[in-house]
Structure formats: C-alpha cells, structure tokens
C-alpha cells in the first residue's frame, strides 16, 4: 500500500526567508505526486503536481517542488515566503487515473514577522 | 463558477445520533470523492463516485457509514449511529470525467463533525 510521510508537523520561518517542506512517499512505481495547501476556513487548493518528465515542477504562488526518485521524495520549496503563506500544507500521492488520494499528515507553516 | 460546497460547516451531535453531511460538487463534475481527517491524523480517502455509481468504497470505515449520490449530482454521507471516533473533518472533492491524464480534484471547505 502507498503511504506518504511529512516528517515536520510544524515549521516556523521568518518572512522573506526560504522554505522547504519535506515529503517522502512509499509506492512500488512512480505515483502521481501533489502538494495541496489549506488556509483557515478554506478547502484544499492544489499548488502543483508531478506526473512525469522534468523533475522540477513549478506551481502557483511561487512554489516549486523537485521529484527525486532515488530518495522517494517530493519536497516543496519557495525562495521567499510571505505572511500570506501561513497555512497547512499536504503532500499527496495517487496511483493514477481518477483514484482517491493518499495524504501525508500535513505541515503547519508559521510565518514570523 | 461556484466551487465545491458542503453543508453544514459544523455539526455537533451526541453518540448514537444520526448525522447527514451534504456535498454539492462543481457543476458538470462526474467524479465525486469523500475524505475524512480525524484529529492528529492524515486525510483519508473514503469513497469515490462516478456519476451515481460507487467506483471505490474501500476507505469506508464500517457499515455505519452510507454514501449516496442519487441522480449523479449532490452526494450525502450519513453516519448512523455516530460514535465518538467519527469526530473529524469530512471533505468532499470533485473532478471532471475526462479521458486520459489526471483530473484535478477540487476540494470543498469540509464539515467539522463533533460527536459527544
């Protein structure tokens, strides 16, 4: 069975600093990989996705993620965070097609002024 | 265009009672998914509808949970009777039914269920 690990429950970053959120997955093949963000009172919003091809993917709001097959990782990065980035971030995988997603436990991002 | 909507936003019930959650997907989306997040745990897949048919209900925890999607539009998730461990946030998501590739799932804001 596939699984997703987000080792950091909380991360605190100063505004303007760089950010990296970690995600490791367990799956027999290369799954579809996603990062979602949830702001308070909102639904989950897709930041970016990886299916195949270029292992560095660009998403919305200035985020990017890099797929590393050898490490089974799909870490999310942003060069300079803004106070509005404070939210909970979820890494997810899918076997393919229109299956349900398997999520990690999420990482709360706290932005310090 | 309206997004995925869920009703109610919050529900507080006592153990043994029945609760029905509703999800209205984005118009025209044939795929509809239910997920649940129990406090401190990850968001877990419950089931997947394609139009009115259950495509995959492997994530439903037990037979106290009943999901329906009559007419292939909105969906309901009934919990009867509710237990303490059913507390959590229930998310609904929808996506279009397109051939090939991945269809992005659009999520609703969730229903927070508290069972006392």
mmCIF file of C-alpha atoms in Angstrom:
data_model
loop_
_atom_site.group_PDB
_atom_site.id
_atom_site.type_symbol
_atom_site.label_atom_id
_atom_site.label_comp_id
_atom_site.label_asym_id
_atom_site.label_seq_id
_atom_site.Cartn_x
_atom_site.Cartn_y
_atom_site.Cartn_z
ATOM 1 C CA UNK A 1 0.000 0.000 0.000
ATOM 2 C CA UNK A 2 1.174 3.503 -0.734
ATOM 3 C CA UNK A 3 1.988 5.937 2.083
ATOM 4 C CA UNK A 4 3.193 9.500 2.482
ATOM 5 C CA UNK A 5 5.395 10.883 5.255
ATOM 6 C CA UNK A 6 5.678 14.538 6.145
ATOM 7 C CA UNK A 7 8.186 14.497 8.989
ATOM 8 C CA UNK A 8 7.623 18.083 10.141
ATOM 9 C CA UNK A 9 4.351 18.809 11.916
ATOM 10 C CA UNK A 10 5.186 22.498 12.406
ATOM 11 C CA UNK A 11 7.720 24.740 10.701
ATOM 12 C CA UNK A 12 8.394 28.370 11.617
ATOM 13 C CA UNK A 13 10.032 30.631 9.059
ATOM 14 C CA UNK A 14 10.737 34.353 9.051
ATOM 15 C CA UNK A 15 9.011 36.397 6.391
ATOM 16 C CA UNK A 16 11.291 36.718 3.394
ATOM 17 C CA UNK A 17 13.269 33.595 4.242
ATOM 18 C CA UNK A 18 13.381 30.496 2.085
ATOM 19 C CA UNK A 19 11.228 27.450 2.763
ATOM 20 C CA UNK A 20 11.494 23.729 2.216
ATOM 21 C CA UNK A 21 8.794 21.289 3.298
ATOM 22 C CA UNK A 22 9.711 17.636 3.189
ATOM 23 C CA UNK A 23 7.690 14.783 1.747
ATOM 24 C CA UNK A 24 8.633 11.138 1.299
ATOM 25 C CA UNK A 25 6.423 8.532 -0.264
ATOM 26 C CA UNK A 26 6.287 4.771 -0.407
ATOM 27 C CA UNK A 27 4.984 3.211 -3.578
ATOM 28 C CA UNK A 28 6.040 0.442 -5.935
ATOM 29 C CA UNK A 29 6.116 2.604 -9.024
ATOM 30 C CA UNK A 30 6.273 6.320 -9.636
ATOM 31 C CA UNK A 31 2.958 7.686 -8.475
ATOM 32 C CA UNK A 32 1.321 10.946 -9.303
ATOM 33 C CA UNK A 33 2.543 13.449 -6.681
ATOM 34 C CA UNK A 34 0.818 16.557 -5.386
ATOM 35 C CA UNK A 35 1.121 19.390 -2.914
ATOM 36 C CA UNK A 36 -2.028 20.991 -1.541
ATOM 37 C CA UNK A 37 -2.434 23.987 0.763
ATOM 38 C CA UNK A 38 -5.271 24.665 3.176
ATOM 39 C CA UNK A 39 -5.801 28.123 4.596
ATOM 40 C CA UNK A 40 -8.129 28.548 7.590
ATOM 41 C CA UNK A 41 -11.767 28.096 6.605
ATOM 42 C CA UNK A 42 -10.883 27.126 3.061
ATOM 43 C CA UNK A 43 -10.810 23.890 1.128
ATOM 44 C CA UNK A 44 -7.604 22.293 -0.084
ATOM 45 C CA UNK A 45 -6.054 24.076 -3.040
ATOM 46 C CA UNK A 46 -3.701 22.369 -5.448
ATOM 47 C CA UNK A 47 -0.265 24.035 -5.514
ATOM 48 C CA UNK A 48 1.456 21.764 -8.007
ATOM 49 C CA UNK A 49 1.633 18.243 -9.354
ATOM 50 C CA UNK A 50 4.139 15.827 -10.895
ATOM 51 C CA UNK A 51 3.270 13.080 -13.325
ATOM 52 C CA UNK A 52 6.400 12.547 -15.411
ATOM 53 C CA UNK A 53 9.109 14.405 -17.287
ATOM 54 C CA UNK A 54 11.027 17.314 -15.800
ATOM 55 C CA UNK A 55 11.581 16.539 -12.138
ATOM 56 C CA UNK A 56 11.402 20.196 -11.092
ATOM 57 C CA UNK A 57 7.828 21.417 -11.281
ATOM 58 C CA UNK A 58 6.539 24.918 -10.884
ATOM 59 C CA UNK A 59 3.296 25.705 -9.164
ATOM 60 C CA UNK A 60 1.133 28.593 -8.145
ATOM 61 C CA UNK A 61 2.068 31.288 -5.631
ATOM 62 C CA UNK A 62 5.777 30.961 -6.408
ATOM 63 C CA UNK A 63 6.133 27.385 -5.133
ATOM 64 C CA UNK A 64 8.157 24.643 -6.762
ATOM 65 C CA UNK A 65 8.847 21.019 -5.953
ATOM 66 C CA UNK A 66 11.500 18.549 -7.002
ATOM 67 C CA UNK A 67 10.889 14.849 -7.527
ATOM 68 C CA UNK A 68 13.857 12.684 -6.546
ATOM 69 C CA UNK A 69 13.243 9.054 -7.401
ATOM 70 C CA UNK A 70 16.364 7.803 -5.594
ATOM 71 C CA UNK A 71 15.162 9.360 -2.344
ATOM 72 C CA UNK A 72 11.427 8.802 -2.890
ATOM 73 C CA UNK A 73 10.981 12.459 -2.098
ATOM 74 C CA UNK A 74 8.947 15.351 -3.411
ATOM 75 C CA UNK A 75 9.971 18.378 -1.356
ATOM 76 C CA UNK A 76 8.209 21.714 -1.682
ATOM 77 C CA UNK A 77 10.244 24.914 -1.839
ATOM 78 C CA UNK A 78 9.756 28.637 -2.014
ATOM 79 C CA UNK A 79 12.647 31.129 -2.205
ATOM 80 C CA UNK A 80 10.972 33.854 -0.143
ATOM 81 C CA UNK A 81 7.873 33.345 1.983
ATOM 82 C CA UNK A 82 5.151 35.907 2.588
ATOM 83 C CA UNK A 83 2.931 36.216 5.643
ATOM 84 C CA UNK A 84 0.024 35.004 3.476
ATOM 85 C CA UNK A 85 1.770 31.648 3.037
ATOM 86 C CA UNK A 86 0.908 30.712 6.620
ATOM 87 C CA UNK A 87 -1.294 27.636 6.204
ATOM 88 C CA UNK A 88 -1.229 23.866 6.377
ATOM 89 C CA UNK A 89 0.484 22.022 3.548
ATOM 90 C CA UNK A 90 -0.266 18.487 2.452
ATOM 91 C CA UNK A 91 1.707 16.165 0.232
ATOM 92 C CA UNK A 92 -0.343 13.503 -1.562
ATOM 93 C CA UNK A 93 0.076 10.634 -3.995
ATOM 94 C CA UNK A 94 -2.243 8.840 -6.367
ATOM 95 C CA UNK A 95 -1.846 5.607 -8.251
ATOM 96 C CA UNK A 96 -3.129 7.121 -11.441
ATOM 97 C CA UNK A 97 -6.333 7.849 -13.243
ATOM 98 C CA UNK A 98 -9.123 9.126 -11.031
ATOM 99 C CA UNK A 99 -8.329 7.246 -7.847
ATOM 100 C CA UNK A 100 -8.539 8.655 -4.376
ATOM 101 C CA UNK A 101 -5.535 10.487 -2.995
ATOM 102 C CA UNK A 102 -3.277 9.281 -0.181
ATOM 103 C CA UNK A 103 -2.196 12.192 2.011
ATOM 104 C CA UNK A 104 0.550 12.880 4.492
ATOM 105 C CA UNK A 105 -0.327 14.244 7.925
ATOM 106 C CA UNK A 106 0.332 17.818 6.879
ATOM 107 C CA UNK A 107 2.805 20.513 7.922
ATOM 108 C CA UNK A 108 1.703 23.717 9.629
ATOM 109 C CA UNK A 109 3.705 26.664 8.325
ATOM 110 C CA UNK A 110 4.060 29.591 10.707
ATOM 111 C CA UNK A 111 5.480 32.868 9.417
ATOM 112 C CA UNK A 112 7.331 35.136 11.824
ATOM 113 C CA UNK A 113 7.376 38.879 11.072
ATOM 114 C CA UNK B 1 -18.237 29.465 -11.168
ATOM 115 C CA UNK B 2 -19.184 28.080 -7.760
ATOM 116 C CA UNK B 3 -16.743 25.706 -6.126
ATOM 117 C CA UNK B 4 -17.480 22.576 -4.161
ATOM 118 C CA UNK B 5 -19.835 23.345 -1.311
ATOM 119 C CA UNK B 6 -20.501 21.352 1.828
ATOM 120 C CA UNK B 7 -23.257 21.579 4.400
ATOM 121 C CA UNK B 8 -23.249 22.002 7.311
ATOM 122 C CA UNK B 9 -19.917 23.592 8.064
ATOM 123 C CA UNK B 10 -20.100 22.316 11.630
ATOM 124 C CA UNK B 11 -22.194 19.661 13.336
ATOM 125 C CA UNK B 12 -22.232 18.685 16.985
ATOM 126 C CA UNK B 13 -24.210 15.569 17.876
ATOM 127 C CA UNK B 14 -24.373 13.035 20.675
ATOM 128 C CA UNK B 15 -23.163 9.496 20.429
ATOM 129 C CA UNK B 16 -25.853 7.290 18.931
ATOM 130 C CA UNK B 17 -27.473 10.026 16.898
ATOM 131 C CA UNK B 18 -27.614 10.225 13.128
ATOM 132 C CA UNK B 19 -25.971 12.904 11.021
ATOM 133 C CA UNK B 20 -26.159 13.541 7.289
ATOM 134 C CA UNK B 21 -23.496 15.550 5.507
ATOM 135 C CA UNK B 22 -24.082 17.001 2.086
ATOM 136 C CA UNK B 23 -21.722 17.816 -0.753
ATOM 137 C CA UNK B 24 -22.519 19.762 -3.907
ATOM 138 C CA UNK B 25 -19.783 19.252 -6.488
ATOM 139 C CA UNK B 26 -18.826 21.692 -9.195
ATOM 140 C CA UNK B 27 -21.482 21.587 -11.898
ATOM 141 C CA UNK B 28 -20.646 19.020 -14.568
ATOM 142 C CA UNK B 29 -18.123 17.106 -12.447
ATOM 143 C CA UNK B 30 -18.932 13.416 -12.613
ATOM 144 C CA UNK B 31 -16.227 12.306 -10.163
ATOM 145 C CA UNK B 32 -17.053 12.907 -6.512
ATOM 146 C CA UNK B 33 -14.876 11.889 -3.558
ATOM 147 C CA UNK B 34 -15.304 11.824 0.184
ATOM 148 C CA UNK B 35 -12.360 12.082 2.578
ATOM 149 C CA UNK B 36 -12.057 12.328 6.343
ATOM 150 C CA UNK B 37 -9.470 13.791 8.667
ATOM 151 C CA UNK B 38 -9.514 12.625 12.246
ATOM 152 C CA UNK B 39 -7.649 14.943 14.624
ATOM 153 C CA UNK B 40 -3.920 14.390 14.518
ATOM 154 C CA UNK B 41 -4.141 12.021 11.593
ATOM 155 C CA UNK B 42 -3.839 12.304 7.871
ATOM 156 C CA UNK B 43 -6.694 12.981 5.464
ATOM 157 C CA UNK B 44 -8.039 9.583 4.440
ATOM 158 C CA UNK B 45 -9.947 8.588 1.330
ATOM 159 C CA UNK B 46 -13.412 7.183 1.997
ATOM 160 C CA UNK B 47 -15.024 6.609 -1.376
ATOM 161 C CA UNK B 48 -15.357 7.668 -4.983
ATOM 162 C CA UNK B 49 -18.463 8.111 -7.111
ATOM 163 C CA UNK B 50 -18.554 8.270 -10.865
ATOM 164 C CA UNK B 51 -21.876 9.876 -11.557
ATOM 165 C CA UNK B 52 -24.299 7.941 -9.343
ATOM 166 C CA UNK B 53 -22.199 4.752 -9.140
ATOM 167 C CA UNK B 54 -19.765 3.882 -6.371
ATOM 168 C CA UNK B 55 -16.446 3.334 -8.104
ATOM 169 C CA UNK B 56 -14.397 2.629 -4.989
ATOM 170 C CA UNK B 57 -15.612 2.478 -1.411
ATOM 171 C CA UNK B 58 -12.561 0.740 0.018
ATOM 172 C CA UNK B 59 -11.970 3.531 2.529
ATOM 173 C CA UNK B 60 -15.365 3.443 4.237
ATOM 174 C CA UNK B 61 -14.630 2.576 7.882
ATOM 175 C CA UNK B 62 -17.672 0.405 8.588
ATOM 176 C CA UNK B 63 -21.346 -0.133 7.790
ATOM 177 C CA UNK B 64 -22.430 2.787 9.954
ATOM 178 C CA UNK B 65 -21.442 4.998 7.036
ATOM 179 C CA UNK B 66 -23.701 5.245 3.994
ATOM 180 C CA UNK B 67 -22.960 7.437 0.992
ATOM 181 C CA UNK B 68 -25.387 8.169 -1.794
ATOM 182 C CA UNK B 69 -25.390 10.201 -4.952
ATOM 183 C CA UNK B 70 -28.828 9.908 -6.433
ATOM 184 C CA UNK B 71 -29.078 11.443 -9.886
ATOM 185 C CA UNK B 72 -25.337 11.907 -10.068
ATOM 186 C CA UNK B 73 -25.378 15.438 -8.713
ATOM 187 C CA UNK B 74 -25.027 16.151 -4.988
ATOM 188 C CA UNK B 75 -23.973 13.487 -2.525
ATOM 189 C CA UNK B 76 -24.835 12.717 1.069
ATOM 190 C CA UNK B 77 -22.840 10.872 3.691
ATOM 191 C CA UNK B 78 -24.880 9.514 6.562
ATOM 192 C CA UNK B 79 -23.417 8.285 9.808
ATOM 193 C CA UNK B 80 -25.822 6.130 11.814
ATOM 194 C CA UNK B 81 -25.373 5.679 14.710
ATOM 195 C CA UNK B 82 -22.496 8.079 15.289
ATOM 196 C CA UNK B 83 -19.639 7.063 17.585
ATOM 197 C CA UNK B 84 -17.017 9.202 19.323
ATOM 198 C CA UNK B 85 -14.298 8.098 16.899
ATOM 199 C CA UNK B 86 -16.298 9.505 13.978
ATOM 200 C CA UNK B 87 -15.372 13.042 15.008
ATOM 201 C CA UNK B 88 -13.268 14.839 12.454
ATOM 202 C CA UNK B 89 -13.435 16.938 9.321
ATOM 203 C CA UNK B 90 -15.159 15.428 6.305
ATOM 204 C CA UNK B 91 -14.015 16.744 2.950
ATOM 205 C CA UNK B 92 -15.666 16.378 -0.400
ATOM 206 C CA UNK B 93 -13.900 16.810 -3.727
ATOM 207 C CA UNK B 94 -14.973 16.669 -7.347
ATOM 208 C CA UNK B 95 -13.316 16.435 -10.720
ATOM 209 C CA UNK B 96 -14.462 16.225 -14.333
ATOM 210 C CA UNK B 97 -14.649 12.904 -16.130
ATOM 211 C CA UNK B 98 -12.093 13.343 -18.893
ATOM 212 C CA UNK B 99 -10.269 10.747 -20.932
ATOM 213 C CA UNK B 100 -6.553 10.318 -20.215
ATOM 214 C CA UNK B 101 -4.269 12.116 -17.788
ATOM 215 C CA UNK B 102 -5.100 13.327 -14.334
ATOM 216 C CA UNK B 103 -8.164 15.318 -13.457
ATOM 217 C CA UNK B 104 -7.532 17.771 -10.644
ATOM 218 C CA UNK B 105 -9.691 17.236 -7.632
ATOM 219 C CA UNK B 106 -11.310 20.412 -6.305
ATOM 220 C CA UNK B 107 -11.998 20.336 -2.592
ATOM 221 C CA UNK B 108 -14.758 21.804 -0.504
ATOM 222 C CA UNK B 109 -14.118 23.550 2.837
ATOM 223 C CA UNK B 110 -15.135 20.486 4.819
ATOM 224 C CA UNK B 111 -17.702 19.692 7.503
ATOM 225 C CA UNK B 112 -16.389 19.537 11.057
ATOM 226 C CA UNK B 113 -18.246 16.778 12.910
ATOM 227 C CA UNK B 114 -18.044 16.527 16.679
ATOM 228 C CA UNK B 115 -19.593 13.527 18.413
ATOM 229 C CA UNK B 116 -20.036 13.959 22.173
#
